[in-house]
Amino acid sequence: MPKATISIITCRRPEGLARLLESLVLQQVISGDELDIAVVDNACEAATKQVVTEFQSRSPFPIKYYEEPEPGIVAARNKCVEQFLSSDSDCLIFIDDDEWTQDNHWAHNLLQAQKKYQADVVASHVISKGEAGTPSWATELLYGDNQLKEGQVLTTFYTGNLLITRTVLEAIKPAFDYRFAMTGARDYHF
């Protein structure tokens, strides 16, 4: 049965991380799928570590906490990949600290789509509410309405809310290119 690691990068968003972890500990494991959760703290803050510690004690899935002191999403994503490749998981699922799952079958649905389509990468639509003060036009510009259909082949995608198989991540070193650390193009390059 497949084993997946859900990887979260977080930076100074303990409330968002708590909301996300609350949705993840409610995930239903079906058909023998196994899940674990890895949190990579890109700010190395005590408040974030405390949130993770609180959820570790009540989660049905193992939750591990890692720090990545080098600033930037590229360093944090690469830390996730490094930790994943040192595990026995088959798939890495990225979800960001400003997202949360809509239902309790989110992880299972990603794993089922991977099996059904034999896909090395499975993307899922993101519904974003934005942080307090974020103009609605910015959220709509980035995410908009979901125009995608199940099974559709994508040429570009974001790395938030994404499943990637071990095969892909073993072939790309580094997974995320440090040249794009401050440009916002890291997803497209990947």
mmCIF file of C-alpha atoms in Angstrom:
data_model
loop_
_atom_site.group_PDB
_atom_site.id
_atom_site.type_symbol
_atom_site.label_atom_id
_atom_site.label_comp_id
_atom_site.label_asym_id
_atom_site.label_seq_id
_atom_site.Cartn_x
_atom_site.Cartn_y
_atom_site.Cartn_z
ATOM 1 C CA MET A 1 0.000 0.000 0.000
ATOM 2 C CA PRO A 2 1.295 3.482 -0.768
ATOM 3 C CA LYS A 3 2.781 5.657 1.899
ATOM 4 C CA ALA A 4 2.690 9.423 1.528
ATOM 5 C CA THR A 5 4.424 12.206 3.391
ATOM 6 C CA ILE A 6 2.471 15.435 3.591
ATOM 7 C CA SER A 7 5.049 18.243 3.690
ATOM 8 C CA ILE A 8 4.275 21.720 4.918
ATOM 9 C CA ILE A 9 6.588 24.688 4.743
ATOM 10 C CA THR A 10 5.744 27.435 7.177
ATOM 11 C CA CYS A 11 7.150 30.847 7.968
ATOM 12 C CA ARG A 12 5.710 32.998 10.751
ATOM 13 C CA ARG A 13 2.135 31.706 10.373
ATOM 14 C CA PRO A 14 1.379 29.697 13.520
ATOM 15 C CA GLU A 15 -2.377 30.343 13.222
ATOM 16 C CA GLY A 16 -2.453 29.218 9.583
ATOM 17 C CA LEU A 17 -0.352 26.171 10.419
ATOM 18 C CA ALA A 18 -2.739 25.243 13.242
ATOM 19 C CA ARG A 19 -5.752 25.544 10.885
ATOM 20 C CA LEU A 20 -3.994 23.348 8.310
ATOM 21 C CA LEU A 21 -2.890 20.728 10.852
ATOM 22 C CA GLU A 22 -6.429 20.617 12.244
ATOM 23 C CA SER A 23 -7.685 19.639 8.785
ATOM 24 C CA LEU A 24 -4.881 17.122 8.246
ATOM 25 C CA VAL A 25 -5.368 15.179 11.477
ATOM 26 C CA LEU A 26 -8.962 14.563 10.338
ATOM 27 C CA GLN A 27 -7.895 12.894 7.082
ATOM 28 C CA GLN A 28 -9.436 9.456 6.568
ATOM 29 C CA VAL A 29 -7.036 6.727 5.552
ATOM 30 C CA ILE A 30 -8.707 4.257 3.221
ATOM 31 C CA SER A 31 -7.481 1.057 1.544
ATOM 32 C CA GLY A 32 -4.427 0.779 3.754
ATOM 33 C CA ASP A 33 -2.821 4.045 2.641
ATOM 34 C CA GLU A 34 -0.317 5.385 5.156
ATOM 35 C CA LEU A 35 0.304 9.045 5.925
ATOM 36 C CA ASP A 36 2.826 11.007 7.896
ATOM 37 C CA ILE A 37 3.337 14.758 8.152
ATOM 38 C CA ALA A 38 6.544 16.796 7.979
ATOM 39 C CA VAL A 39 6.595 20.469 8.963
ATOM 40 C CA VAL A 40 9.558 22.582 7.833
ATOM 41 C CA ASP A 41 9.817 25.836 9.778
ATOM 42 C CA ASN A 42 11.594 28.455 7.670
ATOM 43 C CA ALA A 43 11.663 30.996 10.515
ATOM 44 C CA CYS A 44 12.749 28.602 13.294
ATOM 45 C CA GLU A 45 10.316 30.131 15.792
ATOM 46 C CA ALA A 46 9.221 28.745 19.133
ATOM 47 C CA ALA A 47 5.540 29.532 18.411
ATOM 48 C CA THR A 48 5.591 27.314 15.332
ATOM 49 C CA LYS A 49 7.334 24.484 17.159
ATOM 50 C CA GLN A 50 4.716 24.749 19.933
ATOM 51 C CA VAL A 51 1.862 24.365 17.411
ATOM 52 C CA VAL A 52 3.502 21.233 16.006
ATOM 53 C CA THR A 53 4.097 19.808 19.491
ATOM 54 C CA GLU A 54 0.418 20.278 20.390
ATOM 55 C CA PHE A 55 -0.717 18.406 17.272
ATOM 56 C CA GLN A 56 1.855 15.616 17.645
ATOM 57 C CA SER A 57 0.124 14.455 20.811
ATOM 58 C CA ARG A 58 -3.307 14.082 19.180
ATOM 59 C CA SER A 59 -2.576 13.224 15.563
ATOM 60 C CA PRO A 60 -3.320 9.726 14.248
ATOM 61 C CA PHE A 61 -0.343 10.236 11.897
ATOM 62 C CA PRO A 62 3.275 10.813 12.888
ATOM 63 C CA ILE A 63 4.225 14.503 12.679
ATOM 64 C CA LYS A 64 7.885 15.516 12.445
ATOM 65 C CA TYR A 65 9.278 19.018 12.869
ATOM 66 C CA TYR A 66 12.317 20.327 10.993
ATOM 67 C CA GLU A 67 13.971 23.720 10.850
ATOM 68 C CA GLU A 68 15.419 25.322 7.723
ATOM 69 C CA PRO A 69 17.354 28.438 8.752
ATOM 70 C CA GLU A 70 18.220 29.475 5.177
ATOM 71 C CA PRO A 71 15.478 31.941 4.224
ATOM 72 C CA GLY A 72 13.279 31.376 1.221
ATOM 73 C CA ILE A 73 10.748 28.967 -0.193
ATOM 74 C CA VAL A 74 13.343 27.184 -2.342
ATOM 75 C CA ALA A 75 15.458 26.198 0.683
ATOM 76 C CA ALA A 76 12.354 25.117 2.594
ATOM 77 C CA ARG A 77 10.951 23.047 -0.304
ATOM 78 C CA ASN A 78 14.342 21.396 -0.825
ATOM 79 C CA LYS A 79 14.443 20.546 2.906
ATOM 80 C CA CYS A 80 11.060 18.832 2.457
ATOM 81 C CA VAL A 81 12.421 16.845 -0.481
ATOM 82 C CA GLU A 82 15.593 15.933 1.435
ATOM 83 C CA GLN A 83 13.578 14.633 4.398
ATOM 84 C CA PHE A 84 11.170 12.790 2.093
ATOM 85 C CA LEU A 85 13.990 11.044 0.208
ATOM 86 C CA SER A 86 15.449 9.830 3.512
ATOM 87 C CA SER A 87 12.086 8.223 4.399
ATOM 88 C CA ASP A 88 10.326 5.120 3.078
ATOM 89 C CA SER A 89 7.401 7.091 1.598
ATOM 90 C CA ASP A 90 6.332 6.615 -2.017
ATOM 91 C CA CYS A 91 4.789 10.042 -2.591
ATOM 92 C CA LEU A 92 5.391 13.563 -1.335
ATOM 93 C CA ILE A 93 2.354 15.820 -1.006
ATOM 94 C CA PHE A 94 2.986 19.551 -0.664
ATOM 95 C CA ILE A 95 0.434 21.793 1.003
ATOM 96 C CA ASP A 96 1.159 25.307 2.228
ATOM 97 C CA ASP A 97 0.504 26.936 5.593
ATOM 98 C CA ASP A 98 -2.065 29.312 4.085
ATOM 99 C CA GLU A 99 -4.157 26.401 2.780
ATOM 100 C CA TRP A 100 -6.271 23.708 4.412
ATOM 101 C CA THR A 101 -8.163 20.697 3.173
ATOM 102 C CA GLN A 102 -11.791 21.006 2.150
ATOM 103 C CA ASP A 103 -12.724 17.499 3.255
ATOM 104 C CA ASN A 104 -11.399 14.458 5.106
ATOM 105 C CA HIS A 105 -10.572 12.542 1.908
ATOM 106 C CA TRP A 106 -8.176 15.053 0.313
ATOM 107 C CA ALA A 107 -5.016 12.941 0.722
ATOM 108 C CA HIS A 108 -6.801 9.731 -0.250
ATOM 109 C CA ASN A 109 -8.205 11.391 -3.390
ATOM 110 C CA LEU A 110 -4.723 12.524 -4.465
ATOM 111 C CA LEU A 111 -3.345 9.010 -3.934
ATOM 112 C CA GLN A 112 -6.263 7.459 -5.838
ATOM 113 C CA ALA A 113 -5.757 9.843 -8.773
ATOM 114 C CA GLN A 114 -2.063 8.941 -8.859
ATOM 115 C CA LYS A 115 -2.925 5.242 -9.045
ATOM 116 C CA LYS A 116 -5.783 5.673 -11.527
ATOM 117 C CA TYR A 117 -3.778 7.746 -14.024
ATOM 118 C CA GLN A 118 -0.336 6.306 -13.194
ATOM 119 C CA ALA A 119 0.787 9.934 -12.915
ATOM 120 C CA ASP A 120 4.084 11.026 -11.419
ATOM 121 C CA VAL A 121 2.588 14.422 -10.555
ATOM 122 C CA VAL A 122 -0.994 15.091 -9.435
ATOM 123 C CA ALA A 123 -2.216 18.642 -8.918
ATOM 124 C CA SER A 124 -5.323 19.651 -7.041
ATOM 125 C CA HIS A 125 -7.217 22.921 -7.206
ATOM 126 C CA VAL A 126 -6.509 25.424 -4.450
ATOM 127 C CA ILE A 127 -9.243 27.543 -2.950
ATOM 128 C CA SER A 128 -7.601 30.509 -1.258
ATOM 129 C CA LYS A 129 -9.227 32.990 1.074
ATOM 130 C CA GLY A 130 -6.126 35.159 1.470
ATOM 131 C CA GLU A 131 -4.845 36.605 4.708
ATOM 132 C CA ALA A 132 -6.535 39.512 6.447
ATOM 133 C CA GLY A 133 -6.045 42.611 4.339
ATOM 134 C CA THR A 134 -5.391 40.727 1.084
ATOM 135 C CA PRO A 135 -7.383 42.377 -1.700
ATOM 136 C CA SER A 136 -9.899 39.988 -3.292
ATOM 137 C CA TRP A 137 -8.542 40.790 -6.772
ATOM 138 C CA ALA A 138 -5.146 39.355 -5.783
ATOM 139 C CA THR A 139 -6.654 36.046 -4.666
ATOM 140 C CA GLU A 140 -8.841 35.860 -7.776
ATOM 141 C CA LEU A 141 -5.876 36.639 -10.034
ATOM 142 C CA LEU A 142 -3.778 33.832 -8.560
ATOM 143 C CA TYR A 143 -6.418 31.153 -8.127
ATOM 144 C CA GLY A 144 -9.629 32.135 -9.918
ATOM 145 C CA ASP A 145 -12.353 29.641 -10.739
ATOM 146 C CA ASN A 146 -11.414 25.997 -11.211
ATOM 147 C CA GLN A 147 -11.527 25.369 -14.964
ATOM 148 C CA LEU A 148 -9.742 22.009 -14.713
ATOM 149 C CA LYS A 149 -11.234 18.575 -15.305
ATOM 150 C CA GLU A 150 -10.189 15.332 -13.648
ATOM 151 C CA GLY A 151 -7.480 13.583 -15.645
ATOM 152 C CA GLN A 152 -6.532 16.696 -17.600
ATOM 153 C CA VAL A 153 -2.836 16.908 -18.500
ATOM 154 C CA LEU A 154 -1.249 20.097 -17.156
ATOM 155 C CA THR A 155 1.845 21.826 -18.484
ATOM 156 C CA THR A 156 2.205 24.200 -15.522
ATOM 157 C CA PHE A 157 1.120 23.970 -11.897
ATOM 158 C CA TYR A 158 1.865 25.349 -8.465
ATOM 159 C CA THR A 159 3.669 23.307 -5.840
ATOM 160 C CA GLY A 160 1.088 23.967 -3.137
ATOM 161 C CA ASN A 161 -1.475 21.129 -3.041
ATOM 162 C CA LEU A 162 0.560 18.763 -5.198
ATOM 163 C CA LEU A 163 1.523 15.064 -5.112
ATOM 164 C CA ILE A 164 4.911 14.012 -6.552
ATOM 165 C CA THR A 165 6.219 10.458 -6.737
ATOM 166 C CA ARG A 166 9.599 9.370 -5.445
ATOM 167 C CA THR A 167 10.709 8.582 -9.012
ATOM 168 C CA VAL A 168 10.507 12.252 -10.007
ATOM 169 C CA LEU A 169 12.253 13.577 -6.921
ATOM 170 C CA GLU A 170 15.093 11.056 -7.173
ATOM 171 C CA ALA A 171 15.747 12.229 -10.754
ATOM 172 C CA ILE A 172 15.886 15.999 -10.139
ATOM 173 C CA LYS A 173 18.743 17.340 -8.022
ATOM 174 C CA PRO A 174 18.186 19.823 -6.531
ATOM 175 C CA ALA A 175 14.423 19.628 -6.908
ATOM 176 C CA PHE A 176 14.066 23.395 -6.609
ATOM 177 C CA ASP A 177 16.735 25.573 -8.200
ATOM 178 C CA TYR A 178 18.295 28.163 -5.882
ATOM 179 C CA ARG A 179 18.626 30.608 -8.797
ATOM 180 C CA PHE A 180 14.863 31.136 -8.502
ATOM 181 C CA ALA A 181 14.822 31.656 -4.730
ATOM 182 C CA MET A 182 13.626 35.264 -4.892
ATOM 183 C CA THR A 183 11.935 35.406 -8.304
ATOM 184 C CA GLY A 184 8.693 33.514 -7.771
ATOM 185 C CA ALA A 185 9.447 31.289 -10.799
ATOM 186 C CA ARG A 186 10.481 28.218 -8.802
ATOM 187 C CA ASP A 187 7.214 26.353 -9.515
ATOM 188 C CA TYR A 188 7.380 26.929 -13.256
ATOM 189 C CA HIS A 189 11.022 25.910 -13.420
ATOM 190 C CA PHE A 190 10.366 22.732 -11.426
#
